[in-house]
Tab-separated table of C-alpha atoms in Angstrom:
chain	number	residue	atom	x	y	z
A	191	MET	CA	-57.869	-210.811	28.614
A	192	ASN	CA	-56.026	-211.789	25.456
A	193	GLU	CA	-56.545	-214.535	22.794
A	194	ILE	CA	-54.081	-216.740	24.861
A	195	ASP	CA	-55.951	-216.395	28.070
A	196	LEU	CA	-59.133	-217.139	26.104
A	197	LEU	CA	-57.507	-220.260	24.668
A	198	LYS	CA	-56.360	-221.284	28.311
A	199	ARG	CA	-60.032	-221.422	29.379
A	200	VAL	CA	-61.309	-223.736	26.681
A	201	ARG	CA	-62.721	-226.953	28.000
A	202	ASP	CA	-61.033	-226.287	31.537
A	203	ASP	CA	-64.337	-227.723	33.044
A	204	VAL	CA	-63.342	-231.266	31.644
A	205	PRO	CA	-61.442	-233.250	34.110
A	206	GLN	CA	-58.122	-234.677	33.337
A	207	PRO	CA	-58.024	-237.961	31.581
A	208	ASP	CA	-57.354	-241.010	33.569
A	209	PRO	CA	-53.548	-242.125	33.183
A	210	ILE	CA	-54.410	-245.931	32.228
A	211	ALA	CA	-56.871	-244.608	29.664
A	212	LEU	CA	-54.323	-242.412	27.974
A	213	ALA	CA	-51.696	-245.338	28.247
A	214	ARG	CA	-54.112	-247.708	26.231
A	215	ALA	CA	-55.113	-245.142	23.711
A	216	ARG	CA	-51.191	-244.612	23.015
A	217	GLN	CA	-50.863	-248.415	23.008
A	218	ARG	CA	-53.812	-248.612	20.258
A	219	LEU	CA	-51.949	-245.917	18.266
A	220	LEU	CA	-48.530	-247.621	18.246
A	221	THR	CA	-49.435	-251.136	18.116
A	222	PRO	CA	-50.340	-252.526	14.521
A	223	PRO	CA	-53.483	-254.668	14.019
A	224	PRO	CA	-52.605	-258.366	14.519
A	225	VAL	CA	-51.828	-260.636	11.575
A	226	ARG	CA	-54.250	-263.230	11.028
A	227	ARG	CA	-53.342	-266.540	10.038
A	228	ARG	CA	-54.879	-267.594	6.824
A	229	PRO	CA	-56.009	-271.137	6.169
A	230	ALA	CA	-54.189	-273.439	3.514
A	231	THR	CA	-57.573	-274.447	2.153
A	232	LEU	CA	-60.965	-273.034	1.930
A	233	ARG	CA	-62.466	-276.383	3.212
A	234	ARG	CA	-62.674	-276.388	7.165
A	235	THR	CA	-63.153	-279.733	8.641
A	236	VAL	CA	-64.499	-279.796	12.114
A	237	LEU	CA	-63.549	-282.367	14.399
A	238	ALA	CA	-64.910	-283.246	17.782
A	239	GLY	CA	-61.538	-283.382	19.401
A	240	ALA	CA	-59.796	-280.586	17.709
A	241	LEU	CA	-60.252	-277.978	20.675
A	242	ALA	CA	-56.682	-277.842	21.482
A	243	ALA	CA	-55.709	-277.686	17.815
A	244	THR	CA	-57.969	-274.760	17.341
A	245	LEU	CA	-56.429	-272.790	20.210
A	246	ALA	CA	-52.847	-273.834	18.910
A	247	GLY	CA	-53.291	-272.986	15.344
A	248	GLY	CA	-54.578	-269.512	15.669
A	249	PHE	CA	-57.991	-267.908	14.664
A	250	LEU	CA	-59.787	-267.551	11.380
A	251	ILE	CA	-61.690	-264.407	10.759
A	252	ASN	CA	-64.982	-266.248	10.936
A	253	ASP	CA	-64.373	-267.543	14.591
A	254	VAL	CA	-65.524	-264.074	15.846
A	255	VAL	CA	-69.200	-263.859	15.400
A	256	THR	CA	-70.561	-260.441	14.094
A	257	LYS	CA	-74.122	-259.085	13.540
A	258	ASN	CA	-75.171	-257.123	10.417
A	259	ASP	CA	-71.944	-258.311	8.611
A	260	ALA	CA	-70.049	-255.793	10.618
A	261	PRO	CA	-66.203	-256.266	10.782
A	262	PRO	CA	-64.851	-258.415	13.677
A	263	PRO	CA	-63.569	-256.370	16.520
A	264	GLY	CA	-59.987	-257.617	16.180
A	265	ALA	CA	-57.574	-258.131	18.844
A	266	ALA	CA	-59.830	-258.013	21.737
A	267	ALA	CA	-62.139	-260.572	19.984
A	268	ASP	CA	-59.130	-262.738	19.419
A	269	ALA	CA	-58.078	-262.530	22.932
A	270	GLY	CA	-61.694	-263.316	24.322
A	271	THR	CA	-61.797	-266.470	21.642
A	272	PHE	CA	-58.459	-267.660	23.091
A	273	LEU	CA	-59.222	-267.250	26.615
A	274	ALA	CA	-62.683	-268.872	26.401
A	275	THR	CA	-60.960	-271.964	24.610
A	276	ALA	CA	-58.150	-271.957	27.219
A	277	ALA	CA	-60.944	-272.007	30.083
A	278	ARG	CA	-62.735	-275.170	28.257
A	279	LEU	CA	-59.280	-277.042	28.226
A	280	THR	CA	-58.289	-275.968	31.801
A	281	GLY	CA	-61.644	-276.996	33.227
A	282	ALA	CA	-61.401	-280.476	31.400
A	283	SER	CA	-58.380	-281.445	33.102
A	284	ALA	CA	-58.216	-281.558	36.971
A	285	ASP	CA	-55.097	-281.131	38.878
A	286	ALA	CA	-53.683	-284.106	40.417
A	287	PRO	CA	-54.228	-284.317	43.980
A	288	ILE	CA	-51.424	-284.348	46.465
A	289	PRO	CA	-50.970	-287.989	47.955
A	290	PRO	CA	-50.578	-288.327	51.770
A	291	GLY	CA	-46.674	-287.872	52.893
A	292	ARG	CA	-45.948	-286.070	49.718
A	293	TYR	CA	-45.732	-282.589	48.569
A	294	ARG	CA	-46.729	-280.107	45.611
A	295	GLN	CA	-43.486	-278.328	44.822
A	296	ILE	CA	-43.960	-274.735	43.276
A	297	THR	CA	-41.051	-273.321	41.367
A	298	GLN	CA	-41.306	-269.288	40.738
A	299	ARG	CA	-38.709	-267.811	38.651
A	300	SER	CA	-38.526	-263.937	38.329
A	301	GLN	CA	-36.197	-261.906	36.168
A	302	ALA	CA	-36.420	-257.954	36.376
A	303	THR	CA	-34.588	-255.543	34.188
A	304	TRP	CA	-33.382	-252.206	35.201
A	305	ASN	CA	-31.429	-249.248	33.670
A	306	PHE	CA	-29.011	-247.152	35.760
A	307	GLY	CA	-25.901	-245.045	35.695
A	308	PRO	CA	-25.245	-241.821	33.653
A	309	ARG	CA	-28.165	-241.178	31.597
A	310	ASN	CA	-29.411	-244.697	32.434
A	311	THR	CA	-27.070	-245.947	29.783
A	312	TYR	CA	-26.228	-249.445	31.741
A	313	ARG	CA	-28.490	-252.106	32.046
A	314	GLY	CA	-28.739	-255.227	34.535
A	315	THR	CA	-30.904	-258.048	35.055
A	316	SER	CA	-31.504	-259.745	38.208
A	317	LEU	CA	-33.161	-263.515	38.636
A	318	ASP	CA	-35.057	-264.554	41.873
A	319	VAL	CA	-35.865	-268.416	42.206
A	320	THR	CA	-38.208	-269.385	44.792
A	321	ASP	CA	-39.149	-273.118	45.667
A	322	TRP	CA	-42.061	-273.859	48.221
A	323	TRP	CA	-43.637	-277.209	49.293
A	324	ILE	CA	-47.189	-277.809	50.240
A	325	GLY	CA	-48.141	-280.906	52.111
A	326	SER	CA	-51.440	-283.019	51.342
A	327	ASP	CA	-53.423	-280.889	53.850
A	328	GLN	CA	-52.439	-277.887	51.824
A	329	LYS	CA	-52.225	-276.065	55.461
A	330	PRO	CA	-49.519	-274.123	56.701
A	331	PRO	CA	-46.560	-274.001	57.608
A	332	TYR	CA	-44.782	-274.521	54.507
A	333	THR	CA	-41.262	-274.993	53.649
A	334	ALA	CA	-39.715	-272.427	51.401
A	335	ILE	CA	-36.402	-271.565	49.719
A	336	SER	CA	-35.818	-268.330	48.051
A	337	VAL	CA	-32.675	-267.069	46.484
A	338	LEU	CA	-32.735	-263.419	45.530
A	339	GLY	CA	-30.437	-262.321	42.967
A	340	ALA	CA	-29.461	-265.922	41.846
A	341	LYS	CA	-27.983	-264.618	38.614
A	342	LYS	CA	-27.067	-261.275	37.604
A	343	GLU	CA	-26.035	-259.940	34.344
A	344	PHE	CA	-24.961	-256.564	32.977
A	345	SER	CA	-24.793	-254.874	29.695
A	346	SER	CA	-21.151	-254.477	30.106
A	347	GLU	CA	-18.072	-254.951	32.398
A	348	THR	CA	-17.990	-251.392	33.219
A	349	ALA	CA	-21.709	-251.631	34.207
A	350	ARG	CA	-21.183	-254.458	36.234
A	351	LYS	CA	-18.266	-252.437	38.042
A	352	TYR	CA	-20.556	-249.332	38.319
A	353	TRP	CA	-23.167	-251.560	40.071
A	354	ALA	CA	-20.779	-252.960	42.503
A	355	LYS	CA	-19.850	-249.693	43.766
A	356	ALA	CA	-23.215	-248.233	43.829
A	357	ASP	CA	-25.064	-251.031	45.674
A	358	PRO	CA	-22.289	-253.280	47.111
A	359	LEU	CA	-24.837	-254.998	49.468
A	360	ASN	CA	-26.759	-256.245	46.627
A	361	VAL	CA	-24.286	-257.959	44.384
A	362	LYS	CA	-24.006	-261.519	45.687
A	363	PRO	CA	-27.000	-263.812	45.827
A	364	GLN	CA	-28.893	-263.988	49.095
A	365	THR	CA	-30.696	-266.885	50.193
A	366	LEU	CA	-33.793	-267.092	52.456
A	367	ARG	CA	-34.893	-270.436	53.953
A	368	SER	CA	-37.583	-271.242	56.543
A	369	GLY	CA	-39.857	-274.167	57.414
A	370	ASP	CA	-42.295	-271.769	58.998
A	371	VAL	CA	-43.830	-269.930	56.170
A	372	CYS	CA	-47.340	-269.020	56.040
A	373	GLY	CA	-47.405	-267.439	52.561
A	374	VAL	CA	-45.282	-266.896	49.581
A	375	GLY	CA	-45.137	-263.901	47.201
A	376	THR	CA	-46.895	-264.595	43.826
A	377	ASP	CA	-43.775	-263.578	41.815
A	378	GLY	CA	-41.154	-265.198	44.414
A	379	GLY	CA	-38.630	-263.336	46.538
A	380	TYR	CA	-40.989	-262.742	49.423
A	381	LEU	CA	-41.800	-265.126	52.216
A	382	ALA	CA	-44.172	-264.522	54.922
A	383	VAL	CA	-42.952	-266.184	57.994
A	384	ARG	CA	-45.224	-266.901	61.085
A	385	PRO	CA	-43.956	-265.683	64.278
A	386	GLN	CA	-42.702	-268.598	66.706
A	387	GLY	CA	-45.253	-270.155	68.754
A	388	ALA	CA	-48.249	-268.750	66.673
A	389	GLY	CA	-51.219	-270.623	65.275
A	390	SER	CA	-51.813	-271.491	61.593
A	391	ASN	CA	-53.455	-268.059	61.278
A	392	CYS	CA	-51.638	-266.301	58.581
A	393	MET	CA	-53.319	-263.135	56.772
A	394	PRO	CA	-53.466	-264.116	53.056
A	395	SER	CA	-53.735	-261.518	50.482
A	396	TRP	CA	-53.934	-261.366	46.538
A	397	PHE	CA	-49.995	-260.980	46.913
A	398	THR	CA	-49.819	-263.873	48.975
A	399	PRO	CA	-52.865	-266.163	48.505
A	400	SER	CA	-53.397	-269.257	50.478
A	401	PRO	CA	-54.962	-272.259	49.306
A	402	ASP	CA	-58.007	-271.438	51.694
A	403	PHE	CA	-57.988	-267.893	50.267
A	404	LEU	CA	-58.362	-269.273	46.620
A	405	ALA	CA	-61.070	-271.767	47.836
A	406	ARG	CA	-63.264	-268.814	48.834
A	407	LEU	CA	-63.212	-267.115	45.496
A	408	PRO	CA	-66.298	-267.532	43.451
A	409	ARG	CA	-66.078	-269.965	40.347
A	410	ASP	CA	-68.864	-268.072	38.393
A	411	PRO	CA	-67.075	-265.768	36.157
A	412	GLY	CA	-69.192	-262.833	36.556
A	413	LYS	CA	-68.940	-263.005	40.376
A	414	LEU	CA	-65.444	-263.543	40.246
A	415	LEU	CA	-64.845	-260.564	38.058
A	416	ALA	CA	-66.903	-258.474	40.640
A	417	THR	CA	-64.645	-259.815	43.361
A	418	LEU	CA	-61.616	-258.870	41.249
A	419	ARG	CA	-62.932	-255.446	40.737
A	420	LYS	CA	-63.874	-254.948	44.560
A	421	ASN	CA	-62.299	-252.338	46.776
A	422	ASP	CA	-61.753	-254.770	49.625
A	423	GLY	CA	-58.851	-252.728	51.222
A	424	MET	CA	-56.340	-254.979	49.727
A	425	ALA	CA	-53.637	-254.226	47.068
A	426	PRO	CA	-53.654	-253.872	44.249
A	427	ALA	CA	-56.718	-251.481	44.941
A	428	PRO	CA	-59.146	-250.837	42.175
A	429	GLY	CA	-58.963	-246.976	42.452
A	430	THR	CA	-62.284	-244.844	41.507
A	431	THR	CA	-62.449	-245.104	37.653
A	432	PRO	CA	-63.646	-247.878	35.416
A	433	GLU	CA	-60.049	-248.297	33.914
A	434	ARG	CA	-58.432	-248.375	37.114
A	435	ALA	CA	-60.977	-251.357	38.377
A	436	ASP	CA	-60.106	-253.119	35.233
A	437	SER	CA	-56.442	-252.657	35.778
A	438	ALA	CA	-56.693	-254.004	39.291
A	439	ALA	CA	-58.882	-256.970	38.315
A	440	PHE	CA	-56.360	-258.006	35.553
A	441	ASP	CA	-53.397	-257.428	38.018
A	442	ARG	CA	-55.316	-259.735	40.775
A	443	ALA	CA	-56.088	-262.350	38.126
A	444	THR	CA	-52.450	-262.446	37.201
A	445	LEU	CA	-51.162	-262.538	40.910
A	446	VAL	CA	-53.544	-265.594	41.495
A	447	LEU	CA	-52.308	-267.484	38.398
A	448	ALA	CA	-48.700	-266.665	39.215
A	449	SER	CA	-49.098	-268.206	42.670
A	450	GLY	CA	-48.845	-271.600	41.116
A	451	ILE	CA	-51.498	-273.057	43.489
A	452	ALA	CA	-54.639	-271.770	41.952
A	453	PRO	CA	-56.753	-275.318	41.085
A	454	SER	CA	-57.915	-275.757	37.520
A	455	ASP	CA	-61.478	-274.793	38.119
A	456	LEU	CA	-60.435	-271.505	39.510
A	457	ARG	CA	-57.876	-270.903	36.571
A	458	ALA	CA	-60.672	-271.569	34.134
A	459	ALA	CA	-62.972	-269.009	35.899
A	460	LEU	CA	-60.152	-266.628	35.862
A	461	TYR	CA	-59.760	-266.970	32.015
A	462	GLU	CA	-63.529	-266.236	31.466
A	463	ALA	CA	-63.594	-263.368	33.852
A	464	VAL	CA	-60.483	-261.946	32.144
A	465	ARG	CA	-61.896	-262.136	28.523
A	466	THR	CA	-64.649	-259.650	29.503
A	467	ILE	CA	-62.107	-256.971	30.459
A	468	PRO	CA	-62.167	-253.973	28.147
A	469	GLY	CA	-58.759	-253.424	26.038
A	470	ILE	CA	-57.178	-256.928	26.490
A	471	GLN	CA	-55.468	-257.961	23.370
A	472	LEU	CA	-53.769	-261.172	21.885
A	473	GLN	CA	-50.104	-260.783	21.287
A	474	ALA	CA	-48.064	-262.923	19.091
A	475	ASP	CA	-46.442	-265.998	20.017
A	476	ALA	CA	-44.670	-265.499	23.206
A	477	VAL	CA	-42.338	-267.668	25.595
A	478	ASN	CA	-41.929	-267.665	29.260
A	479	LEU	CA	-38.917	-267.292	31.179
A	480	ASP	CA	-37.959	-271.011	30.770
A	481	GLY	CA	-38.586	-270.809	27.004
A	482	LYS	CA	-41.851	-272.668	27.180
A	483	SER	CA	-43.841	-271.416	24.104
A	484	GLY	CA	-47.482	-269.909	24.536
A	485	ARG	CA	-49.531	-267.089	23.296
A	486	ALA	CA	-49.898	-263.873	25.391
A	487	VAL	CA	-53.181	-262.190	26.598
A	488	SER	CA	-52.266	-258.589	27.604
A	489	LEU	CA	-53.583	-255.286	28.953
A	490	VAL	CA	-51.702	-251.820	29.101
A	491	GLU	CA	-51.915	-251.097	32.818
A	492	GLN	CA	-50.872	-247.869	34.565
A	493	PHE	CA	-47.560	-246.154	33.765
A	494	GLY	CA	-47.610	-247.385	30.111
A	495	ILE	CA	-46.658	-251.007	31.113
A	496	ARG	CA	-48.223	-254.003	29.370
A	497	LYS	CA	-48.752	-256.976	31.391
A	498	GLU	CA	-49.014	-260.320	29.479
A	499	LEU	CA	-50.419	-263.459	30.641
A	500	ILE	CA	-48.659	-266.439	28.753
A	501	ILE	CA	-50.692	-269.388	28.335
A	502	ASP	CA	-49.994	-272.739	26.606
A	503	PRO	CA	-52.436	-272.938	23.719
A	504	ARG	CA	-52.588	-276.795	23.766
A	505	THR	CA	-53.613	-277.313	27.310
A	506	GLY	CA	-54.601	-273.925	28.644
A	507	GLN	CA	-52.047	-274.061	31.235
A	508	PHE	CA	-50.522	-270.866	32.947
A	509	LEU	CA	-46.872	-270.484	31.917
A	510	GLY	CA	-45.897	-267.220	33.439
A	511	LEU	CA	-45.923	-263.319	32.817
A	512	ARG	CA	-44.099	-260.627	30.980
A	513	GLU	CA	-44.237	-256.857	31.272
A	514	VAL	CA	-43.269	-254.671	28.760
A	515	ALA	CA	-42.861	-250.815	28.480
A	516	THR	CA	-45.066	-249.344	25.666
A	517	ILE	CA	-43.517	-245.919	25.666
A	518	THR	CA	-39.900	-244.472	26.650
A	519	ALA	CA	-39.627	-243.060	30.269
A	520	PRO	CA	-43.034	-244.008	31.665
A	521	LEU	CA	-44.124	-242.260	34.675
A	522	ASN	CA	-44.146	-243.704	38.080
A	523	GLY	CA	-46.739	-243.117	40.751
A	524	ASP	CA	-44.919	-239.896	41.930
A	525	GLY	CA	-45.075	-238.543	38.381
A	526	ASP	CA	-41.041	-239.134	37.736
A	527	PRO	CA	-39.872	-241.068	34.585
A	528	MET	CA	-38.804	-244.414	35.056
A	529	PRO	CA	-35.636	-245.576	33.216
A	530	TYR	CA	-37.150	-247.860	30.487
A	531	LYS	CA	-37.339	-247.501	26.960
A	532	ARG	CA	-40.217	-248.596	24.612
A	533	GLY	CA	-40.046	-252.121	24.268
A	534	ASP	CA	-37.817	-252.871	27.294
A	535	VAL	CA	-38.931	-256.384	29.117
A	536	VAL	CA	-39.380	-255.075	32.653
A	537	LYS	CA	-40.129	-258.253	33.958
A	538	TRP	CA	-40.532	-262.029	33.062
A	539	THR	CA	-41.451	-265.047	35.005
A	540	SER	CA	-42.183	-268.599	35.108
A	541	VAL	CA	-44.020	-270.973	37.232
A	542	SER	CA	-44.186	-274.608	37.419
A	543	THR	CA	-45.397	-277.500	39.815
A	544	ARG	CA	-44.828	-281.214	40.385
A	545	ILE	CA	-45.441	-283.637	43.079
A	546	THR	CA	-42.410	-284.829	45.116
A	547	PRO	CA	-41.611	-287.372	47.842
A	548	THR	CA	-40.019	-285.441	50.178
A	549	ARG	CA	-39.157	-281.510	51.115
A	550	PRO	CA	-36.040	-280.006	52.551
A	551	THR	CA	-35.433	-280.167	56.115
A	552	ILE	CA	-34.548	-276.660	57.584
A	553	ARG	CA	-33.395	-276.277	61.267
């Protein structure tokens, strides 16, 4: 046995680090500390109705309570403060009910980016748009229209031609229509259609939550977080480590928010639950896919992808999601590098709702 063999055996009894923990540590090293907004004056006027202004205007360093004059924790504390205020704003404004004979229309827009071609030198984006309508009783079946690939853009004409040859069946938009839908994917593009003649039983999940599924979720933030972290046999699975459980909890919270049908009391509870997840960060000003401005609360998840919740700082309204690669060529579940570069926006969404007098008739 030589020196090299001895070195190979050093700490060989220590288990391999969790990939999510590695990704978050790498993100902390690569991300500069957040820039704090400075007040224009040392005097600070407290107004009874200034809750929304506090959230929209950023945070002062003394907004974070510390002990023994220790420095504030930084981004995680800012994110927690932001979410706590967003929860209060959201809980104070109940959603408008759906009047009899009318419908709540949910519009989900999702844009995905991918690289392809020789050495992944080409880039494309694809937009999916889904609209669905819920009646006043909020029970299925629902009416839904989903346009897959509603708009595709490529980095060059050469890239467009290359993609047309590589995947000729996935060039033109594809429209899915149904008046017998019992679930809609939270990022759009997926419709769960119940069999003909079947009852209203539809198996909801975190990916396709129903109003009844959401009604059963606890509103107490601690109990809700436990539910989000629970290994209930549904994807996304929490895994076996605290980091994976936190990642699954954050992911499940984003799925519920992105559904567009979570009531205001549940959205507020989700904000309160998410603010206790270790590793969350408050990002700079962000916009959703529709261009609406907000602030982003993020968590680096598996494979080095940072998922961001975009929230309106004035109202606490959830606006959409964004996923950003924090490293170049992150590895997928099979250990193969994914064709992304650091800073690539992997996915970008928006969600909006409104009350409408009618819904499309689909035969």
